[in-house]
Coordinates of C-alpha atoms and ligand atoms in Angstrom, one line a residue:
X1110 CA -83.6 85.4 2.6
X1111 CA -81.6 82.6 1.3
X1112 CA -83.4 79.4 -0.2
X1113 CA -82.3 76.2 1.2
X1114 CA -80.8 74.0 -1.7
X1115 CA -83.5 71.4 -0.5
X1116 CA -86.3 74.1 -1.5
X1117 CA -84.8 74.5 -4.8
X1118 CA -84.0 70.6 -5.2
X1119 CA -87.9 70.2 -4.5
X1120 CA -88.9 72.9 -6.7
X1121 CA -87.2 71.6 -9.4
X1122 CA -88.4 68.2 -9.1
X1123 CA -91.8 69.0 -8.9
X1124 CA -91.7 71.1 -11.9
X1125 CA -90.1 68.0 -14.2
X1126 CA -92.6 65.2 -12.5
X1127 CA -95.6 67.8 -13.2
X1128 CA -94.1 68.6 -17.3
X1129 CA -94.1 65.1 -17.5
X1130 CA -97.3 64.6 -16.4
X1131 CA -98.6 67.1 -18.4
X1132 CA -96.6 65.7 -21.6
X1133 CA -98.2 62.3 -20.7
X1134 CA -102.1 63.8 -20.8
X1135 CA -101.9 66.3 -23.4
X1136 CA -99.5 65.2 -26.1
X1137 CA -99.3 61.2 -25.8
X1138 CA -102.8 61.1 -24.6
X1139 CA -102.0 58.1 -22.5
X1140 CA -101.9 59.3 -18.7
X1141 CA -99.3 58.4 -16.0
X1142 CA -100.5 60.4 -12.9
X1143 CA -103.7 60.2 -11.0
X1144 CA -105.6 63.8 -11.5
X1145 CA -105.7 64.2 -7.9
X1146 CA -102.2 63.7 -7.1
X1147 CA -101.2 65.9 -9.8
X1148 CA -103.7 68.4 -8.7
X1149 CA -101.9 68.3 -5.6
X1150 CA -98.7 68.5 -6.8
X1151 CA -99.3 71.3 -8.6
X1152 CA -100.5 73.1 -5.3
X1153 CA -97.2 72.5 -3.6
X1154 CA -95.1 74.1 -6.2
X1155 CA -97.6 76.6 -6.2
X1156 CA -97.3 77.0 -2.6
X1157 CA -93.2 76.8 -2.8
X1158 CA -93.3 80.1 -5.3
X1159 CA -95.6 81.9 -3.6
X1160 CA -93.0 81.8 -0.8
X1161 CA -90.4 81.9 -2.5
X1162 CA -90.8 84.2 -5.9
X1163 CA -87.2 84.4 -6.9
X1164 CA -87.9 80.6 -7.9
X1165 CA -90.5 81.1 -10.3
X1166 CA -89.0 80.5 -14.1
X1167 CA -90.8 80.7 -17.8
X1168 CA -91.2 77.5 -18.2
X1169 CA -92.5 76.7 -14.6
X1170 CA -95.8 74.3 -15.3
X1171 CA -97.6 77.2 -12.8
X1172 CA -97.0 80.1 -15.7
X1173 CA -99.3 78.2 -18.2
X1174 CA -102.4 80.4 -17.6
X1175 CA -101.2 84.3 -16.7
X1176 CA -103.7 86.4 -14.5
X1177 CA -103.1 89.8 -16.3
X1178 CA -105.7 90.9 -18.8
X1179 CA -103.6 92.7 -21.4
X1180 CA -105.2 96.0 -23.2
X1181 CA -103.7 95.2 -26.4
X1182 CA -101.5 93.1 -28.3
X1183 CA -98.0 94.8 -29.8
X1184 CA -97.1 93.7 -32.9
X1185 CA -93.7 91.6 -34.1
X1186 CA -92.0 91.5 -37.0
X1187 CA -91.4 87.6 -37.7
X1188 CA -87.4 86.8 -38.3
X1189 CA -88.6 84.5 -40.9
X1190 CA -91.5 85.3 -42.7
X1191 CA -94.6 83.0 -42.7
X1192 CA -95.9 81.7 -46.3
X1193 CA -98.9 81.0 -47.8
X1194 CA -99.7 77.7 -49.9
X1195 CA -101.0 77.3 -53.6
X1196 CA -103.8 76.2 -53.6
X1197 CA -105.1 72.8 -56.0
X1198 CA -108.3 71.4 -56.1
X1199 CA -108.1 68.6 -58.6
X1200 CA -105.3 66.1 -59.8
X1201 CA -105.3 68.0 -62.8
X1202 CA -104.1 71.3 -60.9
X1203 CA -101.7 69.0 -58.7
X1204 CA -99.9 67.0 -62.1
X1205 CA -99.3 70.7 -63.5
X1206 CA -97.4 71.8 -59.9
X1207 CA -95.5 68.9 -60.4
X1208 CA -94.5 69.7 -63.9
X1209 CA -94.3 73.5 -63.1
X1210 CA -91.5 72.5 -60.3
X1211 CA -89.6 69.9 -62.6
X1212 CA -89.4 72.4 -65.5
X1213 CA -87.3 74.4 -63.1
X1214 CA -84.6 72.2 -62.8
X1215 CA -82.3 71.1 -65.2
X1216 CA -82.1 67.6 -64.1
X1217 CA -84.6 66.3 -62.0
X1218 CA -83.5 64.4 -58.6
X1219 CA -84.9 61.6 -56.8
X1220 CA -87.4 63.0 -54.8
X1221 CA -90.1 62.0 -52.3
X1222 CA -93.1 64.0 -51.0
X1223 CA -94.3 64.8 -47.5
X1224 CA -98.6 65.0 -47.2
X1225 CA -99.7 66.2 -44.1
X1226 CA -103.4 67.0 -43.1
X1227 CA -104.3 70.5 -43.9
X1228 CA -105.4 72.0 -40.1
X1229 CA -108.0 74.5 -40.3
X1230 CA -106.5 76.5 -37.9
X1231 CA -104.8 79.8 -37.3
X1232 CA -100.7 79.6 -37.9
X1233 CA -98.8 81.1 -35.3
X1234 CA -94.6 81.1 -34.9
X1235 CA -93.0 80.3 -31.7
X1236 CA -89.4 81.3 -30.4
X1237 CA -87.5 79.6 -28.3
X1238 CA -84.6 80.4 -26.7
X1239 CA -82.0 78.2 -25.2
X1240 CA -84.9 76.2 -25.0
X1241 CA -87.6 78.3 -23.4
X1242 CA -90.3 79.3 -24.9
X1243 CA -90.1 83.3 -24.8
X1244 CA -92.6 84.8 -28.0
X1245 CA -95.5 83.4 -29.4
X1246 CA -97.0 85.3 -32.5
X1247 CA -100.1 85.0 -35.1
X1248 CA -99.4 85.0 -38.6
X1249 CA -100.8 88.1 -39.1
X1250 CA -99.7 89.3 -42.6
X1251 CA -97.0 86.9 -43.0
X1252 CA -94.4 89.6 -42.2
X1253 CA -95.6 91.2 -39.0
X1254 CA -97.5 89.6 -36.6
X1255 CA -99.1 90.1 -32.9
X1256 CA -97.0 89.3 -30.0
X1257 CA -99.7 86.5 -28.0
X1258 CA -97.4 85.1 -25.7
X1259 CA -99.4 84.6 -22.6
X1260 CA -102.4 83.2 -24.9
X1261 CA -99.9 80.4 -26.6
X1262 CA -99.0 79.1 -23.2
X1263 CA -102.1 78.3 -22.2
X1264 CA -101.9 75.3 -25.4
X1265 CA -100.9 72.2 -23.4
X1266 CA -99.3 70.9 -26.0
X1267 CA -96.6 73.9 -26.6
X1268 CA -93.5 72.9 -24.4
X1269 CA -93.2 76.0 -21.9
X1270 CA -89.1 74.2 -22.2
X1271 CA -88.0 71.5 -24.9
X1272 CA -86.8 68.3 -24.3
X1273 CA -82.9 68.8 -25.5
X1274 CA -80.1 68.3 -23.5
X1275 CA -78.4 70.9 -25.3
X1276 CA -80.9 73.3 -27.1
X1277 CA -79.7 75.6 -29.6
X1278 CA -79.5 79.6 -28.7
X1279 CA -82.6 80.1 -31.0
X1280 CA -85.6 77.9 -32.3
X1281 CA -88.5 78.8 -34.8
X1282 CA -91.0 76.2 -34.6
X1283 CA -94.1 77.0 -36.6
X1284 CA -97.2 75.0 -37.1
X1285 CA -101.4 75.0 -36.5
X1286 CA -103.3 76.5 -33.5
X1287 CA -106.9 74.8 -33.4
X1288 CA -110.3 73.9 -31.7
X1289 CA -111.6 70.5 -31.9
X1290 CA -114.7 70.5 -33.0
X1291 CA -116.7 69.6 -30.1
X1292 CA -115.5 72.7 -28.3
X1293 CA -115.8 74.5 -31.9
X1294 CA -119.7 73.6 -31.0
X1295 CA -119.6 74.0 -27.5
X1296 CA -118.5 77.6 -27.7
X1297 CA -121.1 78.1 -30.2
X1298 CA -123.5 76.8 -28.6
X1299 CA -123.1 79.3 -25.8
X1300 CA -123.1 82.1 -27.6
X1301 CA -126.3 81.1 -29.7
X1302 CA -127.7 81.1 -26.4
X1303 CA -126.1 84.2 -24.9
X1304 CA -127.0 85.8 -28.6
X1305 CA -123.8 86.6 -29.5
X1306 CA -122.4 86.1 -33.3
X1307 CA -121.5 82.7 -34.0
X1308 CA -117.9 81.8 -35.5
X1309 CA -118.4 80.8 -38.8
X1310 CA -116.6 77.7 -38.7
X1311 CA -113.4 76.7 -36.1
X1312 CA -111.1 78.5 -38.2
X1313 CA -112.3 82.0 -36.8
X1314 CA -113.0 80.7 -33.3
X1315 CA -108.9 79.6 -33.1
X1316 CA -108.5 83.0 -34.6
X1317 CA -110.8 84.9 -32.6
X1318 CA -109.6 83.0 -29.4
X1319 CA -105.9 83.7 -30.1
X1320 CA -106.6 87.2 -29.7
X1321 CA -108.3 87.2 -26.8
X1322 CA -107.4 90.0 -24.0
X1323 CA -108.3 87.7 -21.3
X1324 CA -105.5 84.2 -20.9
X1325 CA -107.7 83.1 -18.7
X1326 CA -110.7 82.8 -21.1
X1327 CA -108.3 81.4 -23.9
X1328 CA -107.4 78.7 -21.4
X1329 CA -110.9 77.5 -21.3
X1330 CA -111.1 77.1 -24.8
X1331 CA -109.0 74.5 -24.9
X1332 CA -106.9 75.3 -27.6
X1333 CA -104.7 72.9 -29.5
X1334 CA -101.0 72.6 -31.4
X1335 CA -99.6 70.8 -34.2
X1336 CA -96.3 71.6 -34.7
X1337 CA -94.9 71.1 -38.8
X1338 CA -92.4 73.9 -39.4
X1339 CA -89.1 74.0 -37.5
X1340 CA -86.3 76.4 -38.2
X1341 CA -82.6 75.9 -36.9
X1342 CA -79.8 77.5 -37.7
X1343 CA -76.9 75.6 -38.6
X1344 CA -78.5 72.7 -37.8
X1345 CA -78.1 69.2 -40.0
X1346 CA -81.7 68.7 -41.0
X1347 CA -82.2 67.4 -44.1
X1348 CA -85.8 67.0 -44.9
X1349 CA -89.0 67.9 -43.7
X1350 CA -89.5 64.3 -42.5
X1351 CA -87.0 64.6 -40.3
X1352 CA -87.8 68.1 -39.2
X1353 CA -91.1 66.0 -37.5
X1354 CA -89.5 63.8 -36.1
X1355 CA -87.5 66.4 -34.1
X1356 CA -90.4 68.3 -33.2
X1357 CA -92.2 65.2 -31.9
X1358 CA -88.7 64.1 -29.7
X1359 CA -88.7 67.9 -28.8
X1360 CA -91.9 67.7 -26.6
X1361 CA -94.6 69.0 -29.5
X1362 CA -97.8 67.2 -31.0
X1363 CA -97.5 66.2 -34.1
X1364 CA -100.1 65.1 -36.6
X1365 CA -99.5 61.6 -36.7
X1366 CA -101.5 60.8 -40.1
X1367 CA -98.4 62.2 -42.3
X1368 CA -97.2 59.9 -45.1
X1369 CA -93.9 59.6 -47.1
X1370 CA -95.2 59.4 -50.8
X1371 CA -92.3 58.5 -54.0
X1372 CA -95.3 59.6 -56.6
X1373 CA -98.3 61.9 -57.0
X1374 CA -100.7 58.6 -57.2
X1375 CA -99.1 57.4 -53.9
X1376 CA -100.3 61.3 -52.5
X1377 CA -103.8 61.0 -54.6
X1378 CA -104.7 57.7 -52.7
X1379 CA -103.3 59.3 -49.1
X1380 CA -105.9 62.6 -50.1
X1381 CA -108.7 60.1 -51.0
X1382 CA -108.3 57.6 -47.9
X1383 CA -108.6 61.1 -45.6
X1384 CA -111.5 62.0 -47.5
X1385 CA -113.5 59.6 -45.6
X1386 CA -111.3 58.7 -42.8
X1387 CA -111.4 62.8 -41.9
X1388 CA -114.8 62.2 -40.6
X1389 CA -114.0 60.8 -37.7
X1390 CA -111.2 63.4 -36.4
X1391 CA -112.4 65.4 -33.6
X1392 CA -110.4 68.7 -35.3
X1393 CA -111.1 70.2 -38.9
X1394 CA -109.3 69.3 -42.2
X1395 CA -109.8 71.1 -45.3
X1396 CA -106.8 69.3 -47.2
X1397 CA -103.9 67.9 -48.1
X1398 CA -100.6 69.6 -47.4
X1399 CA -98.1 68.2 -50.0
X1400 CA -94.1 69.1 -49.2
X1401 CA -91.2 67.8 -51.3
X1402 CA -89.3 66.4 -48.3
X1403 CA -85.6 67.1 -49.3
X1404 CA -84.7 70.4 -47.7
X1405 CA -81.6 71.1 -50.3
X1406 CA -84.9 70.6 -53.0
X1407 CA -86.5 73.1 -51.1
X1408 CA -83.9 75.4 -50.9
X1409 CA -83.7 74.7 -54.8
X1410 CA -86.6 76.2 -55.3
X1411 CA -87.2 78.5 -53.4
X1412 CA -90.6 80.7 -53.2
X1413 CA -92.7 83.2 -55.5
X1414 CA -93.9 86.3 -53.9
X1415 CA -96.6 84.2 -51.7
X1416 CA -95.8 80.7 -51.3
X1417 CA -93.4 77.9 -51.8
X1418 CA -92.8 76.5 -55.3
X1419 CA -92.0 73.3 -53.0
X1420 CA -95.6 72.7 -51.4
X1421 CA -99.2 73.2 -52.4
X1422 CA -102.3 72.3 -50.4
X1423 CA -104.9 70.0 -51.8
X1424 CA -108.2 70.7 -50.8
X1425 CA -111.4 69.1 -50.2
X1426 CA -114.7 70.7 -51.7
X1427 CA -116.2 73.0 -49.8
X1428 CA -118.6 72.4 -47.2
X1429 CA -120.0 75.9 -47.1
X1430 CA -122.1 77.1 -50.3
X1431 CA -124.3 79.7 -51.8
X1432 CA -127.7 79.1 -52.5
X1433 CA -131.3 81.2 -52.2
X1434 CA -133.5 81.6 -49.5
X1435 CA -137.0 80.8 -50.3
X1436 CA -138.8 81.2 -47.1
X1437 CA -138.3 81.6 -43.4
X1438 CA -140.5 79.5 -41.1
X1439 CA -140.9 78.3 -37.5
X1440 CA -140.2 75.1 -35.6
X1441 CA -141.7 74.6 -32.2
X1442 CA -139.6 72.4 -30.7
X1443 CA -140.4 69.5 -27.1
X1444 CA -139.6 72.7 -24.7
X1445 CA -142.0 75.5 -26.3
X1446 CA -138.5 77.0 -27.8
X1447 CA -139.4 78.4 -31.0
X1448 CA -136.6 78.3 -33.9
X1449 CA -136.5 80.1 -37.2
X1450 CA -135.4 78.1 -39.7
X1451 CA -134.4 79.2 -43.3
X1452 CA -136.0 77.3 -46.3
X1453 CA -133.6 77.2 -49.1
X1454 CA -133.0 76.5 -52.8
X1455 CA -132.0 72.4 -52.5
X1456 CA -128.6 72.5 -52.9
X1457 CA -125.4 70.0 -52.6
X1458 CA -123.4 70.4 -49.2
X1459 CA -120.8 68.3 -47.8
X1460 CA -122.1 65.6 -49.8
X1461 CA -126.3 65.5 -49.2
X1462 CA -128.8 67.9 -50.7
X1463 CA -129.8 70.6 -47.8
X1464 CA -132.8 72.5 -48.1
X1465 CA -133.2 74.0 -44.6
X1466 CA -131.1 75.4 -41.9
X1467 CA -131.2 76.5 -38.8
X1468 CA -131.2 80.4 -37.6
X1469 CA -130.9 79.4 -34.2
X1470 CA -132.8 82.4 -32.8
X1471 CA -134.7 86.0 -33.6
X1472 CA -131.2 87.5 -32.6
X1473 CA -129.4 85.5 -35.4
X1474 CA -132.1 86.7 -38.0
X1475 CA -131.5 90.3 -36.8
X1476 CA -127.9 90.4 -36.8
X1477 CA -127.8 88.7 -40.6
X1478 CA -130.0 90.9 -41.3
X1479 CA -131.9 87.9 -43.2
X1480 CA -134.2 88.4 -45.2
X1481 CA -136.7 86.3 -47.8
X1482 CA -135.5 86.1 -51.2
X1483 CA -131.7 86.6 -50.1
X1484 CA -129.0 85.2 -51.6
X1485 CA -127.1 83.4 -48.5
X1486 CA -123.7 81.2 -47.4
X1487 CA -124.4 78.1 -45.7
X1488 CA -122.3 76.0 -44.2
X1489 CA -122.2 72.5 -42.8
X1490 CA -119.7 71.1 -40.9
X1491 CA -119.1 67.3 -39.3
X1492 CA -122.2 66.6 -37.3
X1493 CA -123.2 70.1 -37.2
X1494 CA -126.7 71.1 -38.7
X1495 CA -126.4 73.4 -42.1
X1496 CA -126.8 77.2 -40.9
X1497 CA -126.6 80.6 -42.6
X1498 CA -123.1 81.7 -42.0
X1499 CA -123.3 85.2 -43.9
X1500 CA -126.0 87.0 -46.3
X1501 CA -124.7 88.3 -49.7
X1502 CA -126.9 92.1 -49.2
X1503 CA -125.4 93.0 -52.7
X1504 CA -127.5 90.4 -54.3
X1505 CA -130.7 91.4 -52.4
X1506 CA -133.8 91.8 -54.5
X1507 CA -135.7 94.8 -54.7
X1508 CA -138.7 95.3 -51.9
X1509 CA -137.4 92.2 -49.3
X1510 CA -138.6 93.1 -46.0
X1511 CA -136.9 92.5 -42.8
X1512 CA -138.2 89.3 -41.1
X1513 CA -140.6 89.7 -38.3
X1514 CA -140.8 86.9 -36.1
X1515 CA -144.6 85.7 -35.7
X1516 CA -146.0 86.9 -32.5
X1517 CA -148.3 83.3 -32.3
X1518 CA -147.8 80.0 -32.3
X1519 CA -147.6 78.3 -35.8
X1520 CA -149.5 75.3 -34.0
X1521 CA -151.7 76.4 -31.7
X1522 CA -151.7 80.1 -32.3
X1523 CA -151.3 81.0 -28.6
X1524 CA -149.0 84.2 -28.0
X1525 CA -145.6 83.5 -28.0
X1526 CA -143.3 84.7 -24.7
X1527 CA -140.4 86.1 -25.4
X1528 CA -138.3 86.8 -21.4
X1529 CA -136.3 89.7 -21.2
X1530 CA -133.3 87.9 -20.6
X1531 CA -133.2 85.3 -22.8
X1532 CA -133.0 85.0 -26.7
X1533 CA -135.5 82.4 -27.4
X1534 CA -138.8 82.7 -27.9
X1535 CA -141.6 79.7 -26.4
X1536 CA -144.7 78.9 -26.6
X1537 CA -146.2 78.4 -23.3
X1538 CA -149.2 76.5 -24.1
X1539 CA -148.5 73.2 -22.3
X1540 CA -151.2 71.8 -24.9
X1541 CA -149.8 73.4 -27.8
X1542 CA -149.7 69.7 -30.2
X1543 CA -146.1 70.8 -31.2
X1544 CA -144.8 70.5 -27.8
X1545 CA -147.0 67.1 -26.8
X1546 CA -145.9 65.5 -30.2
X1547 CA -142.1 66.5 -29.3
X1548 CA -142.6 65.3 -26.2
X1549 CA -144.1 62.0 -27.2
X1550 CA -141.0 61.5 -29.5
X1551 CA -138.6 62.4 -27.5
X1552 CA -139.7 60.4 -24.4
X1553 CA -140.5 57.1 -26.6
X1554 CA -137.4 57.3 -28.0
X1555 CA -134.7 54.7 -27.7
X1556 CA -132.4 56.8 -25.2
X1557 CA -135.5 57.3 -23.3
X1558 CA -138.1 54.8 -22.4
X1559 CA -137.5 53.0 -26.2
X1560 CA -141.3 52.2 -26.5
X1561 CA -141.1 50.3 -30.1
X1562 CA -143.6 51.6 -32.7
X1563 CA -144.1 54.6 -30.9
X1564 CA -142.9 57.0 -33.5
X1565 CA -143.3 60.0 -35.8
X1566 CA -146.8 59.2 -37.3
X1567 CA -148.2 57.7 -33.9
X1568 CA -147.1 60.7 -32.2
X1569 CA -148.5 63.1 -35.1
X1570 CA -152.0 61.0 -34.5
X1571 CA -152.0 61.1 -30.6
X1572 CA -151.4 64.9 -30.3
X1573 CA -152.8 65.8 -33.5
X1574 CA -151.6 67.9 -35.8
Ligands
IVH1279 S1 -97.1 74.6 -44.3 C1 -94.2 77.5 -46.2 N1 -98.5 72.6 -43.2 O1 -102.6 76.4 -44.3 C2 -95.1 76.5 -45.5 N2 -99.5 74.7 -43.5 O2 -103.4 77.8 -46.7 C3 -96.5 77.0 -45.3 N3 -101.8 74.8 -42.6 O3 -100.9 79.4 -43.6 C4 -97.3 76.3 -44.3 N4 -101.9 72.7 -42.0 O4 -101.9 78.1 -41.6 C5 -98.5 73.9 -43.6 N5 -99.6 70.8 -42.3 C6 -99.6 72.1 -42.7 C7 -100.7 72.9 -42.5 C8 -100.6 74.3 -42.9 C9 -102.6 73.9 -42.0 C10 -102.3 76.2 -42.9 C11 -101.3 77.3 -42.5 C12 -101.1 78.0 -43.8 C13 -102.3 77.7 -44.6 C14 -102.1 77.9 -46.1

């Protein structure tokens, strides 16, 4: 059958108007299309290629999310390997990478330095050819990857096509797969509920979801790009400035908080201002990535075994720490749910002293394996409540027993229920005092009724104790 050229015109059309939609939404966040007439937009294209197969490209806005579950992943050798970064966490460390790069050079250049968040993400490499996205790989060891092409299209933000008139045969761009952090707890929270293993922090969900079987889960998760490597060949890019600029004009995200520094106080005050300011980012930074922007620099000097004498990462203190756990308890929340809550050593996290966390449920305990007396990593992160992310069994003491969840209530000492198909446990007493007094709070409060002075310690004297 042949295809009318007003079929193809329309196909064609439909696919730019929809990519530029989509470019609009996702990577300028500022949209241009009504969702309902993109919604049906999509539909008619979608309709066109089902007639009409022949007309489906790569980089056709319909091929974002695949329907095949794939068994396993192969795995890729990367054309250009991916590096590490050396890591500094103090001035101190940072002055002596300067030094250590000057004493390498007999004269030392003008020279200005690129600082760029530090994503906490997963890396993956993109190729593009002729301007089509055709492989998308994790980092893996650096050298040889996993081939997660259908996964990386389902990131809105990757262009399925650039936006070149005349792209070169081959394209490397590299940069930061990620969660933001509310989906990072949103995903958690499901599988808290489901009692699944949590990810420890949204590193290892973007990881974990990279590598999913199933595109059609990974385009749920709502993954997100920032492009900040690109490789051309025989291309005229001078700097790694410029190299950003290109990606952005190319149709990627970019993380827009990247500074041009002339001095290592210029790239102190940039890492201090994000200390704070990287509180209010809805995705996770653990540092500072600090470049030396002059490509022919770079070129200079070159890299050691893992990482590039021209960039080091500058990182934040940690928001995850060790400390002892000294007791595991019970809180009986508004709804009867019962949560186990570990009571720890006081230590320093993120910034305020944390003496409990949360276990989330009996599950949770299990699979730690938690026990009293264990020596345990806890983590906060952003808004989220401290929790045990791993237990260190090598430091175990000798005779701690496996916890038992209580089989009554703390409060009211009525049996606790746990159903078959859920992983909390309630108490079911409808007077149990913990439930009243939650309920008390929580209904006085001020995004309920707001009764004023109706508090804690009224709430404590109506339902008792
Ligand atoms: S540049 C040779 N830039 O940090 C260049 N890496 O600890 C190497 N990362 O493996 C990478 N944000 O996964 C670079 N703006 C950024 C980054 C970044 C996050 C990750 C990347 C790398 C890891 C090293």
């Amino acid at each position: 059958m042949t295809i009318s050229p007003e079929t193809k015109k329309k196909v064609a059309q439909l696919r730019e108007q929809l990519q530029k939609a989509g470019y609009a939404y996702y990577v300028m966040d500022s949209p241009i299309m009504e969702d309902g007439v993109y919604d049906q937009l999509y539909r008619q294209l979608q309709n066109l290629e089902t007639e009409y197969p022949e007309l489906i490209t790569a980089d056709s806005p319909t091929q974002r999310i695949g329907d095949q579950v794939a068994t396993r992943f192969t795995s890729v050798k990367h054309n250009i390997p991916l590096y590490s970064l050396e890591n500094a966490f103090s001035d101190r460390e940072l002055a002596k990478w300067e030094t250590r790069w000057q004493k390498q050079l007999e004269t030392i250049p003008e020279f200005s330095y690129v600082c760029e968040l530090k994503i906490d993400g997963s890396a993956i490499a993109l190729t593009y050819e002729n301007g089509i996205l055709v492989r998308g790989a994790t980092r893996g060891d650096g050298v040889t990857g996993e081939e997660i092409t259908q996964n990386i299209r389902t990131i809105r933000t990757i262009p399925l096509k650039l936006n070149l008139e005349n792209p070169p045969s081959k394209i490397e761009v590299r940069g930061e797969a990620f969660l933001p952090l509310n989906v990072f707890a949103t995903i958690n929270q499901a599988r808290s509920e489901s009692g699944e293993a949590l990810f420890a922090n949204p590193r290892n969900a973007a990881a974990g979801t990279l590598r999913q079987l199933d595109a059609q889960i990974v385009a749920q998760r709502q993954l997100n790009f920032f492009a900040y490597t690109l490789h051309i060949e025989n291309q005229a890019i001078s700097s790694q400035w410029e190299s950003l600029e290109l990606l952005q004009k190319m149709g990627f995200l970019v993380n827009p908080n990247r500074k041009l520094c002339n001095s290592l106080a210029e790239v102190e005050a940039y890492f201090n201002e994000w200390d704070t300011a990287r509180k209010t980012l809805p995705y996770m930074t653990d540092g500072v990535v600090v470049k030396l922007n002059d490509y022919q620099l770079q070129q200079q000097l070159g890299f050691t075994q893992k990482f590039p004498r021209w960039a080091i990462a500058l990182k934040y203190p940690a928001e995850e720490t060790p400390t002892i756990v000294k007791d595991i308890i019970v809180n009986v929340g508004r709804t009867g749910a019962v949560t186990p809550m570990a009571v720890m050593q006081p230590v320093q996290l993120a910034g305020t002293t944390v003496q409990r966390a949360t276990l989330h449920n009996s599950d949770r305990v299990a699979q730690l394996d938690l026990r009293v007396g264990d020596t345990v990593i806890i983590r906060k992160a952003g808004e989220i409540i401290p929790e045990v992310v791993k237990v260190l069994t090598d430091l175990r003491p000798a005779g701690a027993v496996p916890y038992q969840m209580p089989r009554n209530c703390p409060e009211c000492s009525s049996p606790l229920v746990r159903p078959q198909t859920e992983a909390v446990t309630r108490c079911v007493n409808i007077s149990c005092p913990a439930i009243l007094r939650g309920s008390i709070i929580h209904w006085a409060s001020r995004n309920a009724l707001d009764i004023r002075g109706l508090g804690e310690k009224m709430a404590v004297f109506i339902a008792g104790k």
